[in-house]
Each structure stands twice: as C-alpha cells, then as structure tokens.
Short mmCIF file of C-alpha atoms in Angstrom, two decimals:
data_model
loop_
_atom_site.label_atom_id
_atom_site.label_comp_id
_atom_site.label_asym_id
_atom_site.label_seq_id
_atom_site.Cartn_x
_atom_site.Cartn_y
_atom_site.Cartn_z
CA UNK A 5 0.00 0.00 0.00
CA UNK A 6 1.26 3.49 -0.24
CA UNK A 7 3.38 5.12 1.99
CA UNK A 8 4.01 8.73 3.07
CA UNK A 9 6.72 10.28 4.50
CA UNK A 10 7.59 14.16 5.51
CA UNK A 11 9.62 15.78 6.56
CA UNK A 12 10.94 17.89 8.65
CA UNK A 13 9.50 17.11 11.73
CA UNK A 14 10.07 20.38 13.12
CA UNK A 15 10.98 23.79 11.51
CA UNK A 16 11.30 27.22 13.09
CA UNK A 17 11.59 30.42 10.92
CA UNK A 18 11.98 33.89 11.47
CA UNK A 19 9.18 35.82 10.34
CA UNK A 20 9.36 36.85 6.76
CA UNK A 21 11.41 33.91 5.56
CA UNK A 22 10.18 30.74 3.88
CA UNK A 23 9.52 27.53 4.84
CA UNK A 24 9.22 24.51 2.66
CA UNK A 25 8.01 21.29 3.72
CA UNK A 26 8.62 17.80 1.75
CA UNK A 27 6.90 14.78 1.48
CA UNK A 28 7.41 11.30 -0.35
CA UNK A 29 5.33 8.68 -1.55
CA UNK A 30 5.71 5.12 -2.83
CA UNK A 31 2.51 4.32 -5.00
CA UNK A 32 2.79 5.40 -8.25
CA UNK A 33 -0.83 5.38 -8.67
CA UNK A 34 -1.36 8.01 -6.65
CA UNK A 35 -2.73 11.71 -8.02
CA UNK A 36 -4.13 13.70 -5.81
CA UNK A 37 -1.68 15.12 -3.36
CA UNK A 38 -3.26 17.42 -0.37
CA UNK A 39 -1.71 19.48 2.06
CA UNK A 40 -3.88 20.52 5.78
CA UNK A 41 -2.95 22.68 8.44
CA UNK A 42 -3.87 21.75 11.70
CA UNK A 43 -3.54 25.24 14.58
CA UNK A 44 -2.98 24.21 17.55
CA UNK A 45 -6.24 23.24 19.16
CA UNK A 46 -8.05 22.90 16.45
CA UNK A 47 -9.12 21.06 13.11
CA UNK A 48 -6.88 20.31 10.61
CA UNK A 49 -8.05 21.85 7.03
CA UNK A 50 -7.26 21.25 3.51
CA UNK A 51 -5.18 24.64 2.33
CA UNK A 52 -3.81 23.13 -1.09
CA UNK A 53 -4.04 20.60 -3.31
CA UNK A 54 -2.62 19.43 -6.31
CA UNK A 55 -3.68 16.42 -9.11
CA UNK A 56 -0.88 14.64 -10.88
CA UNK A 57 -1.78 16.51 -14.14
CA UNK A 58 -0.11 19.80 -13.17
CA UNK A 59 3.57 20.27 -11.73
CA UNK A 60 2.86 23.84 -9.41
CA UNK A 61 -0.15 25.32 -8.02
CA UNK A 62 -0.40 28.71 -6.22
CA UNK A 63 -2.77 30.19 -3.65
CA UNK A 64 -1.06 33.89 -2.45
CA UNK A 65 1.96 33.00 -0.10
CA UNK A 66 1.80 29.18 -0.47
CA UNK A 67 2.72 27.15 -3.26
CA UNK A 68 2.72 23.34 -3.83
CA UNK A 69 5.16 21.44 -6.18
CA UNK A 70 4.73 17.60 -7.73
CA UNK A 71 7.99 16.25 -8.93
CA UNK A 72 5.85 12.42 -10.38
CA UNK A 73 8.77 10.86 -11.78
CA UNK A 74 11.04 11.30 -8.20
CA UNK A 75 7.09 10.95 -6.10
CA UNK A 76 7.79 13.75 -4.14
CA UNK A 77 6.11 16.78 -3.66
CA UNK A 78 6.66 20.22 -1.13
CA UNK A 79 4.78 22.77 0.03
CA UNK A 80 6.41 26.20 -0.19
CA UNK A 81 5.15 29.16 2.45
CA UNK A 82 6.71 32.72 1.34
CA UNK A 83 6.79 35.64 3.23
CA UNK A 84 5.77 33.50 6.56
CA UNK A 85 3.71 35.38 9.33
CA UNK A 86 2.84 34.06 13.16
CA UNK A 87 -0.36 33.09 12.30
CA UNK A 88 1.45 30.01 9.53
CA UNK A 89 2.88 28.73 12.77
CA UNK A 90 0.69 25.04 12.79
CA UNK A 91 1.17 21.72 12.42
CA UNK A 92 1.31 21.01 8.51
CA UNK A 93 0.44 17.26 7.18
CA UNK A 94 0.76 16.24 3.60
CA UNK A 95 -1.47 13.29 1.80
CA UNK A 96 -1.97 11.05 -0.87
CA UNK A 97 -4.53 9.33 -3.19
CA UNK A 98 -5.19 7.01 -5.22
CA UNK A 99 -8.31 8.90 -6.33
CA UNK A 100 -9.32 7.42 -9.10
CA UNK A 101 -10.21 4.21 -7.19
CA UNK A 102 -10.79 5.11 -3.72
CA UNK A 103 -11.92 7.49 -1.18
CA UNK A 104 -8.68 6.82 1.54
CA UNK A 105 -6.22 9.53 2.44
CA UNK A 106 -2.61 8.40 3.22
CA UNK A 107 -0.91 11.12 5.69
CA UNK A 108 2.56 12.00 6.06
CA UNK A 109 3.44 12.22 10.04
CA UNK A 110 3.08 16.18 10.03
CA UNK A 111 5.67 19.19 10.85
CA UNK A 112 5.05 21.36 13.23
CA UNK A 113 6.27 24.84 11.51
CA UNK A 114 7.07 27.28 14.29
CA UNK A 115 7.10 31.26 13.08
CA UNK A 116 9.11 33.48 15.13
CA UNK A 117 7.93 36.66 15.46
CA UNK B 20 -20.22 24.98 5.52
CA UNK B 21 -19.21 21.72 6.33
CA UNK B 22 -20.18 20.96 10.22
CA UNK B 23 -18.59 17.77 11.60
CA UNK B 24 -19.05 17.33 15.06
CA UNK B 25 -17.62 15.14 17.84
CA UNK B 26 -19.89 14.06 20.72
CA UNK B 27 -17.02 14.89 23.05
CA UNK B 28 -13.82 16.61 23.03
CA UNK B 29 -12.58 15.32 26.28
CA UNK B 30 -13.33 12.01 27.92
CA UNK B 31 -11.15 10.12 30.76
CA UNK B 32 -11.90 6.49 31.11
CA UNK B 33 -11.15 3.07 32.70
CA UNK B 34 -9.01 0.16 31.16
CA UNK B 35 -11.89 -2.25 29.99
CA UNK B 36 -14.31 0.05 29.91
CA UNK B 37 -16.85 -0.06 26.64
CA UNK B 38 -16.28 3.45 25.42
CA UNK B 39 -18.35 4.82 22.14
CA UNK B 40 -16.94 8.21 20.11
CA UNK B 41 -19.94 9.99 18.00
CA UNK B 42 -19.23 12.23 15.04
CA UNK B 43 -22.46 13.62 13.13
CA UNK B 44 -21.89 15.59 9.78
CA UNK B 45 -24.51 17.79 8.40
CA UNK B 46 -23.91 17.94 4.84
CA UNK B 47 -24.97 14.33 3.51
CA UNK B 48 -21.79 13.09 2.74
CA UNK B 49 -21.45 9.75 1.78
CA UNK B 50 -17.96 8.69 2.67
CA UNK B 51 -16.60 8.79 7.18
CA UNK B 52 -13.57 8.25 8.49
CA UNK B 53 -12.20 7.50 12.45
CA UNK B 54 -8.49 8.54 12.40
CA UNK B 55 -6.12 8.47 15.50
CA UNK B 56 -3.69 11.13 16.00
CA UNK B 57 -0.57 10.78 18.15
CA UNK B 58 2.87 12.84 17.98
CA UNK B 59 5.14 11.91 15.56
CA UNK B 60 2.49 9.51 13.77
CA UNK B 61 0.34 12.01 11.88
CA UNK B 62 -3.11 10.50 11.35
CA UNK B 63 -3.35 7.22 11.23
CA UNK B 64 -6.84 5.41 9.68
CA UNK B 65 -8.82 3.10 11.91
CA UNK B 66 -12.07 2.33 9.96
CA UNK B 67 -13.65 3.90 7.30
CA UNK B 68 -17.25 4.02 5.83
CA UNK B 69 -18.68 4.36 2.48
CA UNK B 70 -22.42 4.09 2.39
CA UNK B 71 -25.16 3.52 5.68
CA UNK B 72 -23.67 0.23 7.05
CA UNK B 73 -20.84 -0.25 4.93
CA UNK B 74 -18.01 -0.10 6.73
CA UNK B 75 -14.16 -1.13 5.87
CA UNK B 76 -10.86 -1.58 7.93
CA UNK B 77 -8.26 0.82 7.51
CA UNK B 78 -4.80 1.11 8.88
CA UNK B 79 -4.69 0.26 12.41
CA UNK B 80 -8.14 -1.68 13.36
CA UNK B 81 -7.31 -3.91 15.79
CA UNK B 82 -9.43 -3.18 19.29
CA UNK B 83 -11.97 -1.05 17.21
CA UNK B 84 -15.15 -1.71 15.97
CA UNK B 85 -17.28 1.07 13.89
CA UNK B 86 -21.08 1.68 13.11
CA UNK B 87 -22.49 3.31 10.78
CA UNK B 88 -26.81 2.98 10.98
CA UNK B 89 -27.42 6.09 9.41
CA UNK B 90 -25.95 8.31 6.66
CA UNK B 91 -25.17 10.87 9.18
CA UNK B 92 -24.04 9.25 12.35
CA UNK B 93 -20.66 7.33 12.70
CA UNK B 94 -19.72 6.10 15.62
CA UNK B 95 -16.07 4.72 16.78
CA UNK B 96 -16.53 1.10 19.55
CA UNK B 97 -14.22 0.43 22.08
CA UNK B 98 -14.80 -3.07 23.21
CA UNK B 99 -12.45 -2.95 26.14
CA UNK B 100 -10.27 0.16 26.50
CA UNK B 101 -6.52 0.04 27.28
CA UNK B 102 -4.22 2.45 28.07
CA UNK B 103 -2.42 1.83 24.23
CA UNK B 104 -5.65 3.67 22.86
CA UNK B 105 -4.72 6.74 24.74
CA UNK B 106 -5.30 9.59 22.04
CA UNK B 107 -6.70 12.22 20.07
CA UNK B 108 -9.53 10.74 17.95
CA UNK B 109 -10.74 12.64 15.05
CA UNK B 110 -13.47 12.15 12.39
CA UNK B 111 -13.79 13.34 8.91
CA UNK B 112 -16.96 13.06 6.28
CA UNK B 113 -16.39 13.70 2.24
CA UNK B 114 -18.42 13.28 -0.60
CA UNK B 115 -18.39 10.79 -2.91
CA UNK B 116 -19.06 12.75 -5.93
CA UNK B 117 -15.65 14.56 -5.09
CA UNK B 118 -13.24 11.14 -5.70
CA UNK B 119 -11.55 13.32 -8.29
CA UNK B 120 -10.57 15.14 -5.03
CA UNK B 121 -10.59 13.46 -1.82
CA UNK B 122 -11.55 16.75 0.39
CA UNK B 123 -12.15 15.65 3.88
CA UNK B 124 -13.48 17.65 6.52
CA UNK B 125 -12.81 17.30 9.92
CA UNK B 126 -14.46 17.86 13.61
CA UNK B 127 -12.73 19.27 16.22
CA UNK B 128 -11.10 15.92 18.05
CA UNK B 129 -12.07 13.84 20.56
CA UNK B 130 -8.90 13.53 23.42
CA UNK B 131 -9.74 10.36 25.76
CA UNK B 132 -7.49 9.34 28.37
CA UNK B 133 -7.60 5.73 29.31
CA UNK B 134 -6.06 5.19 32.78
#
C-alpha cells in the first residue's frame, strides 16, 4: 500500500522567511496530493491541493510542487507570518479508485515573530 | 459549511471500559472516516465508511469496531479500553461525488485518556 513520508518534523523560521516542507510517496498510482494545516487546538483543514496533471499550483503565499517521476512533492510558504505557525500534514490518493487519504506524520512549523 | 461534530472533546476512562466516540456531519456526505492522532504519527486510519452500514478496515483496526446505521451518524466502539488507545480521535466526512478530489473535513477531536 502506499506510503508517506515528511519531513521535517520540526521547523522554526523567522518571520518573513520561507519555509518549505517535503513529502514522499511510494505508489505510483497516486494523483491527488493534499496538504492541511492543523492550529494548535483545532481542526486540521485542507489549504492546497494538487492532481498529478499539473507540476505547481499557487494560492497567495503558499505554493505546492509535484515532482511524479522522483514521487515527491513540497509545500512552499513565502513571506511567513505568526499566524502560519501550525502543524502542517501532507497526503496522498489514489483517487481514481478510492476514497482513503494516506498522511505523512506532520511538521510542526514554528514562526518566530 | 461543512459541520462535523464530535460528541465529546474530552473524555477520561477506565481500562476495559466499553467506550463509544460519535461524530455527526450535516452535509450528507457519503464517505466517514475515524483517524487516531498521536505525535510523531500524523493520522493514522482506523475504519472507514462508504455508504449507511458499509463499513471497511483501515490502517490500524485492531481493538476497534465502527457503526455506521445512518448516513449521518458514525460512531467509533471500544470493546475494552486500554491504556495503548490513549489519544486524540478525530473524524472526517467527504463526498463521494468529489473522488476526483478526496476533500475531507474534519471535527474538532475527541482527546480520551484511558487510565
């Protein structure tokens, strides 16, 4: 079955810098790659996602990239404020055949102000 | 907007205990999830459900049971607690006309302590 893995585990930034988080996956079936953000005490929630088909996608500061042929992909946070500091967890799916998300083990991204 | 909720968000029980998690969604969504979350582990899958009684294993089933008797309701069974299942327990709905993208939604957690 597929496996995820992320890292880093940890990551501490000064405000304004970037952060990029990476993330591996062994299926080669898989294309659809989402990223949530979990705040501490709350939910996580789906901030980006990106299908197979594409190799970047953008939404304002953050960024996703999909390398298919190394089956890695990285989220990319620009200009980082407090309010990024969360945990961050990256997924994977198969979703042309099923409904189950496969998640990385998270990075708790820490934004110092 | 999506609304999943958990029953509880904090519950402290006794090894062997029977203990029952509920998670309702409000937005008809076919497809529920149970998923365990410890540190360092990210979210692991414990059962997963489909359709109104449907229910399949997922990653780490063993000393969980699920139901599912209505399209709303999906409830996470703990036969006989032990102090292993210490965790936070969170639930997620999608819906199944969004397989080309597998957007969950999750409630807010459920943290049990099993002493």
């Amino acid at each position: 079955g597929e496996n995820v893995e992320q890292h880093p585990s940890t990551l501490s930034v000064q405000e304004g810098d970037s952060a990029v988080i990476k993330c591996t996956y062994s299926d080669s079936a898989s294309n659809y790659f989402p990223w949530y953000k979990q705040e501490l005490g709350k939910r996580p929630q789906l901030i980006i996602d990106i299908r197979s088909n594409v190799g970047e996608k953008k939404d304002q500061r953050i960024a996703v990239t999909l390398n298919k042929t190394a089956k890695h992909f990285s989220l990319h946070i620009t200009e980082t404020q407090p309010e990024d500091s969360a945990v961050y967890f990256c997924a994977a799916s198969n979703a042309d055949s099923s409904y189950k998300l496969i998640f990385g083990s998270g990075t708790r991204l820490l934004v110092r102000p | 907007d999506v609304k999943v909720t958990q029953s509880s968000r904090y519950l402290v029980k006794r090894t062997g205990e029977k203990v029952f998690l509920e998670c309702v969604q409000d937005m008809d969504h076919e497809n529920m999830f149970w998923y365990r979350q410890d540190p360092g582990l990210g979210l692991r899958l414990i059962y997963f459900s489909y359709d109104v009684k449907m229910k399949e294993k997922g990653d780490i089933p063993e000393g969980y049971s699920v139901s599912r008797e209505k399209k709303e309701r999906f409830s996470l069974i703990l036969e006989s607690a032990s102090t292993n299942q210490t965790s936070m327990y969170l639930c997620a709905s999608s819906p199944a006309e969004n397989l080309a993208k597998n957007i969950q939604y999750f409630g807010a957690g459920t943290r049990l302590s099993v002493l």
